[in-house]
Short mmCIF file of C-alpha atoms and ligand atoms in Angstrom, two decimals:
data_model
loop_
_atom_site.label_atom_id
_atom_site.label_comp_id
_atom_site.label_asym_id
_atom_site.label_seq_id
_atom_site.Cartn_x
_atom_site.Cartn_y
_atom_site.Cartn_z
CA MET D 1 5.81 13.66 -18.43
CA PRO D 2 9.48 14.33 -19.13
CA SER D 3 9.89 17.39 -21.28
CA GLY D 4 12.57 17.71 -23.93
CA GLY D 5 12.98 20.25 -26.67
CA SER D 6 10.52 20.11 -29.52
CA SER D 7 11.88 18.14 -32.47
CA SER D 8 10.24 16.44 -35.38
CA ARG D 9 13.25 14.16 -35.88
CA VAL D 10 12.92 11.89 -32.86
CA GLU D 11 13.69 8.32 -33.89
CA LEU D 12 11.10 5.76 -32.90
CA SER D 13 10.98 2.11 -33.66
CA TRP D 14 7.77 0.25 -33.12
CA ARG D 15 6.71 -3.35 -33.06
CA LEU D 16 3.20 -4.74 -32.70
CA MET D 17 3.05 -7.83 -30.50
CA THR D 18 0.32 -10.07 -29.11
CA ALA D 19 -0.12 -11.55 -25.64
CA GLY D 20 -2.96 -14.07 -25.72
CA SER D 21 -6.44 -13.86 -27.16
CA CYS D 22 -10.06 -14.20 -26.09
CA GLY D 23 -13.04 -15.90 -27.71
CA GLN D 24 -16.09 -13.88 -28.72
CA VAL D 25 -18.82 -13.92 -31.33
CA GLU D 26 -17.56 -11.78 -34.20
CA LYS D 27 -20.97 -10.37 -35.07
CA PHE D 28 -21.30 -8.91 -31.57
CA THR D 29 -18.33 -6.64 -32.31
CA ASN D 30 -19.30 -5.78 -35.90
CA THR D 31 -22.78 -6.43 -37.31
CA THR D 32 -21.40 -7.03 -40.82
CA LYS D 33 -19.37 -10.04 -39.62
CA PRO D 34 -20.49 -13.70 -39.33
CA LEU D 35 -22.34 -15.05 -36.31
CA LYS D 36 -19.51 -17.29 -35.20
CA SER D 37 -17.06 -17.36 -32.33
CA ILE D 38 -13.51 -16.33 -33.14
CA GLN D 39 -10.35 -15.53 -31.21
CA PHE D 40 -9.60 -11.84 -30.76
CA PRO D 41 -5.85 -11.23 -30.32
CA ALA D 42 -4.74 -8.98 -27.45
CA HIS D 43 -2.15 -6.77 -29.10
CA PHE D 44 0.30 -4.55 -27.31
CA SER D 45 3.10 -2.40 -28.70
CA LEU D 46 6.79 -2.09 -27.99
CA ILE D 47 8.22 1.31 -28.88
CA HIS D 48 11.85 2.28 -28.60
CA HIS D 49 12.42 6.01 -28.19
CA HIS D 50 16.04 7.00 -28.56
CA LYS D 51 15.97 9.17 -25.44
CA GLU D 52 13.23 7.67 -23.27
CA GLY D 53 14.08 4.01 -23.94
CA TYR D 54 11.56 1.19 -24.08
CA ILE D 55 7.88 2.02 -23.86
CA LEU D 56 4.99 -0.44 -23.89
CA VAL D 57 1.51 0.43 -25.02
CA ASP D 58 -0.75 -1.83 -22.95
CA THR D 59 0.40 -5.36 -22.12
CA GLY D 60 -2.23 -7.86 -23.29
CA TYR D 61 -2.85 -10.88 -21.04
CA SER D 62 -0.47 -12.48 -18.58
CA ASP D 63 -0.62 -15.20 -15.92
CA HIS D 64 -1.73 -12.54 -13.47
CA PHE D 65 -5.09 -12.53 -15.22
CA HIS D 66 -5.87 -16.02 -13.91
CA ASP D 67 -4.97 -15.03 -10.35
CA ALA D 68 -6.96 -11.79 -10.50
CA ALA D 69 -10.00 -13.58 -11.96
CA LYS D 70 -9.95 -16.55 -9.56
CA SER D 71 -12.59 -15.48 -7.07
CA PHE D 72 -16.19 -14.41 -7.53
CA PRO D 73 -17.35 -12.06 -8.96
CA TYR D 74 -14.15 -11.57 -11.00
CA SER D 75 -14.36 -15.19 -12.20
CA LEU D 76 -17.35 -14.11 -14.32
CA TYR D 77 -14.95 -12.06 -16.46
CA ALA D 78 -13.04 -15.18 -17.53
CA LYS D 79 -16.34 -16.97 -18.23
CA ILE D 80 -17.69 -14.18 -20.44
CA THR D 81 -14.44 -13.79 -22.38
CA PRO D 82 -12.64 -17.17 -22.30
CA ILE D 83 -8.98 -16.56 -22.94
CA GLN D 84 -6.27 -18.51 -24.73
CA PHE D 85 -2.89 -17.97 -23.18
CA LYS D 86 0.11 -20.27 -22.95
CA PRO D 87 3.51 -20.08 -21.26
CA GLY D 88 5.77 -17.68 -23.12
CA ASP D 89 2.89 -15.52 -24.34
CA SER D 90 3.17 -12.72 -21.78
CA ALA D 91 4.72 -9.38 -22.70
CA VAL D 92 7.53 -9.82 -20.18
CA GLU D 93 8.47 -13.25 -21.57
CA GLN D 94 8.33 -12.07 -25.18
CA LEU D 95 10.50 -9.07 -24.35
CA ALA D 96 12.99 -11.36 -22.58
CA ALA D 97 13.20 -13.42 -25.78
CA LEU D 98 14.23 -10.20 -27.54
CA GLY D 99 16.90 -9.55 -24.91
CA ILE D 100 14.89 -6.81 -23.17
CA HIS D 101 14.73 -7.15 -19.39
CA SER D 102 11.56 -6.11 -17.56
CA SER D 103 13.51 -3.37 -15.78
CA ASP D 104 14.45 -1.88 -19.16
CA VAL D 105 10.83 -0.83 -19.74
CA LYS D 106 10.63 2.78 -18.61
CA TYR D 107 7.01 3.58 -19.39
CA ILE D 108 3.77 1.73 -19.99
CA PHE D 109 1.12 3.74 -21.77
CA ILE D 110 -2.29 2.41 -20.67
CA THR D 111 -4.99 3.09 -23.25
CA HIS D 112 -7.69 2.04 -20.77
CA PHE D 113 -8.08 -0.24 -17.78
CA HIS D 114 -9.85 -3.28 -19.20
CA ALA D 115 -8.16 -6.43 -17.92
CA ASP D 116 -6.95 -7.54 -21.36
CA HIS D 117 -4.89 -4.35 -21.58
CA ILE D 118 -3.34 -4.24 -18.11
CA SER D 119 -2.73 -7.88 -17.16
CA GLY D 120 1.05 -7.53 -17.42
CA LEU D 121 1.58 -4.32 -15.41
CA LEU D 122 2.82 -6.28 -12.39
CA ASP D 123 5.73 -7.64 -14.42
CA PHE D 124 7.40 -4.25 -14.92
CA PRO D 125 8.51 -2.91 -11.53
CA ASN D 126 10.53 0.02 -12.89
CA ALA D 127 7.97 1.34 -15.34
CA LYS D 128 6.05 4.53 -14.88
CA PHE D 129 2.48 4.41 -16.09
CA ILE D 130 0.97 6.98 -18.44
CA CYS D 131 -2.79 7.23 -18.83
CA SER D 132 -5.62 9.74 -18.63
CA ARG D 133 -6.81 10.86 -15.24
CA LYS D 134 -10.33 10.22 -16.52
CA ALA D 135 -9.60 6.56 -17.25
CA TYR D 136 -7.93 5.90 -13.90
CA GLY D 137 -10.56 7.87 -12.01
CA ASP D 138 -13.25 5.70 -13.54
CA VAL D 139 -11.86 2.49 -12.01
CA GLN D 140 -9.67 3.69 -9.15
CA ASP D 141 -11.93 2.78 -6.23
CA LYS D 142 -13.98 0.09 -7.92
CA LYS D 143 -14.21 -3.36 -6.35
CA GLY D 144 -16.46 -6.39 -6.83
CA ILE D 145 -19.38 -6.08 -9.24
CA ALA D 146 -18.74 -2.36 -9.78
CA ALA D 147 -15.20 -3.20 -11.00
CA LEU D 148 -16.42 -6.11 -13.09
CA LEU D 149 -18.92 -3.86 -14.86
CA LYS D 150 -15.96 -1.70 -15.85
CA GLY D 151 -14.06 -4.73 -17.20
CA PHE D 152 -11.53 -4.05 -14.44
CA LEU D 153 -9.81 -6.57 -12.15
CA PRO D 154 -8.35 -4.60 -9.20
CA ASP D 155 -5.60 -7.13 -8.39
CA LEU D 156 -3.94 -6.39 -11.74
CA LEU D 157 -2.81 -2.95 -10.54
CA PRO D 158 0.54 -2.81 -8.71
CA GLU D 159 0.13 -1.62 -5.12
CA ASP D 160 2.28 1.42 -5.82
CA PHE D 161 0.37 2.35 -8.97
CA ALA D 162 -0.67 5.75 -7.58
CA GLU D 163 2.99 6.70 -6.97
CA ARG D 164 4.09 5.61 -10.43
CA VAL D 165 1.31 7.06 -12.58
CA LEU D 166 1.69 10.14 -14.78
CA PHE D 167 -1.49 11.70 -16.09
CA LEU D 168 -1.63 12.99 -19.64
CA GLU D 169 -3.74 15.92 -18.49
CA ASP D 170 -0.74 17.18 -16.49
CA GLY D 171 1.54 17.02 -19.52
CA LYS D 172 2.07 19.17 -22.57
CA ILE D 173 -0.72 19.99 -24.99
CA ALA D 174 0.74 20.02 -28.49
CA SER D 175 0.97 23.32 -30.31
CA GLN D 176 0.37 23.56 -34.05
CA GLU D 177 4.08 23.71 -34.83
CA ASP D 178 4.65 20.43 -32.96
CA LEU D 179 2.26 18.53 -35.19
CA PHE D 180 2.92 16.72 -38.45
CA PRO D 181 -0.05 16.97 -40.89
CA GLU D 182 -1.83 13.77 -39.86
CA ALA D 183 -1.43 14.65 -36.19
CA ALA D 184 -2.98 18.06 -36.83
CA SER D 185 -6.09 16.24 -38.10
CA LEU D 186 -6.58 14.69 -34.66
CA GLU D 187 -8.40 17.95 -33.90
CA ILE D 188 -11.54 16.38 -35.33
CA LEU D 189 -11.65 14.25 -32.18
CA ASN D 190 -12.47 17.34 -30.09
CA SER D 191 -9.82 16.43 -27.53
CA PRO D 192 -6.66 18.22 -26.54
CA ILE D 193 -3.74 16.66 -28.43
CA TYR D 194 -1.18 15.65 -25.81
CA ASP D 195 2.51 15.64 -26.69
CA VAL D 196 3.32 12.61 -24.53
CA PHE D 197 7.07 13.18 -24.10
CA GLY D 198 7.08 16.88 -24.88
CA ASP D 199 9.28 16.31 -27.93
CA GLY D 200 6.81 15.96 -30.79
CA SER D 201 7.37 12.21 -31.12
CA ILE D 202 4.15 10.67 -29.77
CA PHE D 203 0.72 12.29 -29.58
CA SER D 204 -2.28 11.10 -27.62
CA VAL D 205 -5.98 11.89 -27.95
CA ASP D 206 -9.14 10.97 -26.13
CA LEU D 207 -11.04 8.09 -27.76
CA SER D 208 -13.70 7.77 -25.06
CA GLY D 209 -16.85 5.74 -25.54
CA HIS D 210 -15.66 2.15 -25.28
CA ALA D 211 -14.17 3.14 -21.92
CA HIS D 212 -14.20 6.49 -20.16
CA GLY D 213 -10.99 8.39 -20.93
CA GLN D 214 -9.66 5.76 -23.33
CA MET D 215 -6.63 7.24 -25.13
CA GLY D 216 -5.17 6.56 -28.57
CA LEU D 217 -1.62 7.17 -29.75
CA LEU D 218 -0.28 8.56 -33.00
CA PHE D 219 3.37 8.56 -34.03
CA LYS D 220 5.71 8.08 -36.96
CA GLN D 221 8.08 5.23 -37.59
CA ASN D 222 10.33 6.51 -40.36
CA ASP D 223 7.72 7.99 -42.71
CA LYS D 224 4.95 5.58 -41.80
CA VAL D 225 2.22 7.03 -39.58
CA ILE D 226 0.81 4.66 -36.97
CA PHE D 227 -2.40 5.36 -35.07
CA LEU D 228 -3.13 2.95 -32.24
CA VAL D 229 -6.87 3.36 -31.72
CA ALA D 230 -7.20 0.97 -28.75
CA ASP D 231 -10.75 -0.45 -28.53
CA ALA D 232 -12.48 2.40 -30.39
CA ALA D 233 -13.27 -0.43 -32.84
CA TRP D 234 -12.66 -4.17 -32.71
CA ASP D 235 -11.41 -4.42 -36.27
CA SER D 236 -9.99 -2.14 -38.94
CA SER D 237 -12.87 -2.63 -41.36
CA ALA D 238 -15.16 -0.99 -38.78
CA VAL D 239 -12.97 2.12 -39.07
CA ARG D 240 -12.66 1.99 -42.86
CA ASN D 241 -16.34 1.33 -43.54
CA LEU D 242 -17.95 2.77 -40.41
CA GLU D 243 -19.43 -0.48 -39.10
CA MET D 244 -20.98 -0.62 -35.64
CA PRO D 245 -21.13 -3.39 -33.03
CA SER D 246 -24.38 -5.19 -32.24
CA LYS D 247 -26.85 -4.02 -29.63
CA ILE D 248 -25.76 -6.72 -27.18
CA THR D 249 -22.27 -5.18 -27.12
CA LYS D 250 -23.75 -1.93 -25.84
CA LEU D 251 -23.86 -3.65 -22.46
CA ILE D 252 -20.06 -3.55 -22.16
CA ILE D 253 -19.53 -0.16 -23.79
CA HIS D 254 -19.16 2.69 -21.32
CA ASP D 255 -21.14 5.21 -23.39
CA TYR D 256 -22.54 3.98 -26.69
CA GLU D 257 -23.37 7.42 -28.10
CA VAL D 258 -19.84 8.64 -27.43
CA PHE D 259 -18.51 5.37 -28.90
CA ARG D 260 -20.47 6.04 -32.11
CA THR D 261 -19.22 9.61 -32.30
CA THR D 262 -15.60 8.58 -31.75
CA LEU D 263 -15.77 5.79 -34.34
CA THR D 264 -17.42 8.15 -36.84
CA GLN D 265 -14.64 10.69 -36.31
CA LEU D 266 -11.99 8.00 -36.73
CA HIS D 267 -13.71 6.99 -39.98
CA HIS D 268 -13.47 10.60 -41.20
CA PHE D 269 -9.81 10.64 -40.18
CA TYR D 270 -9.27 7.45 -42.23
CA LYS D 271 -11.00 8.97 -45.28
CA LYS D 272 -8.67 11.93 -45.07
CA HIS D 273 -5.51 9.87 -44.42
CA PRO D 274 -6.01 6.35 -45.84
CA HIS D 275 -2.24 5.75 -45.71
CA VAL D 276 -2.23 5.86 -41.90
CA ALA D 277 -2.17 2.43 -40.24
CA MET D 278 -5.09 2.70 -37.80
CA ILE D 279 -4.75 -0.29 -35.52
CA PRO D 280 -7.43 -1.51 -33.11
CA SER D 281 -6.03 -3.53 -30.20
CA HIS D 282 -7.88 -6.70 -31.17
CA CYS D 283 -7.84 -6.53 -34.96
CA ARG D 284 -7.01 -9.80 -36.72
CA GLU D 285 -5.67 -8.00 -39.80
CA TYR D 286 -2.55 -7.39 -37.80
CA LYS D 287 -0.31 -10.24 -36.83
CA GLY D 288 1.44 -9.95 -33.52
CA GLU D 289 5.10 -10.77 -33.04
CA SER D 290 5.97 -9.21 -36.38
CA ARG D 291 5.40 -6.02 -38.27
CA CYS D 292 1.79 -5.47 -39.18
CA LYS D 293 1.09 -6.37 -42.78
CA LEU D 294 0.10 -2.83 -43.69
CA CYS D 295 3.40 -1.35 -42.60
ZN1 ZN N 1 -11.43 -2.53 -23.84
#
């Protein structure tokens, strides 16, 4: 990770966006919800850091998903989670509409390697990738059924991924003086708190369970604290009220006990800091392509 001087005054601007959605029974993801099929948006984030430039957090779906899921057994992925995606929906096309060229994106933070989070990586040839070594190591050599069981489609990774990846574990662990009060509370997650750019602007913590080595991000936009919690929950009410997914969903969760622990800790974090916008990647309370309604 690039390392600048520590400063709590780094200017960040952030925008939550959405690239496609997939259909799933809501009750499977949260037992308090109705037994009906709904569309789960695939959110991603665009962050502008005044020194590092444009940073994406995940990418949502793209046309590459269809190519990567064409042949068996990967075609089963598209059958299990039917997606809605139309021309213009991809991250690269939405950024172009904002006047941001794909080569302007300097970094893509990958929370985890499920296909709905990495489908657009191929569209950003200049970006370096930031993720946990644990997350990449869990999918790195997986092909066929073994990959599918990880929710991973190997053809979505650029061929030069290994040369472009930066692992959080090799970066800076935040010291107490780097942390604003909410960030200091990330300690309850029992993970090192990584200072992603070494400047106190963006912190990352391990939110394993849903996927091995899944990482969340916490940062400030002006005075508003944003916590992107990836797929540690499918909706915000699960975090607020500590609601668990159904037993059938255990089949796609990497480690259900760790998932429960992580979600419980996020719930405690919420109780302590209810003003923080804790945003799951597929939560329908947040509308893509505009500021989230809680911010
Ligand atoms: Zn996921």
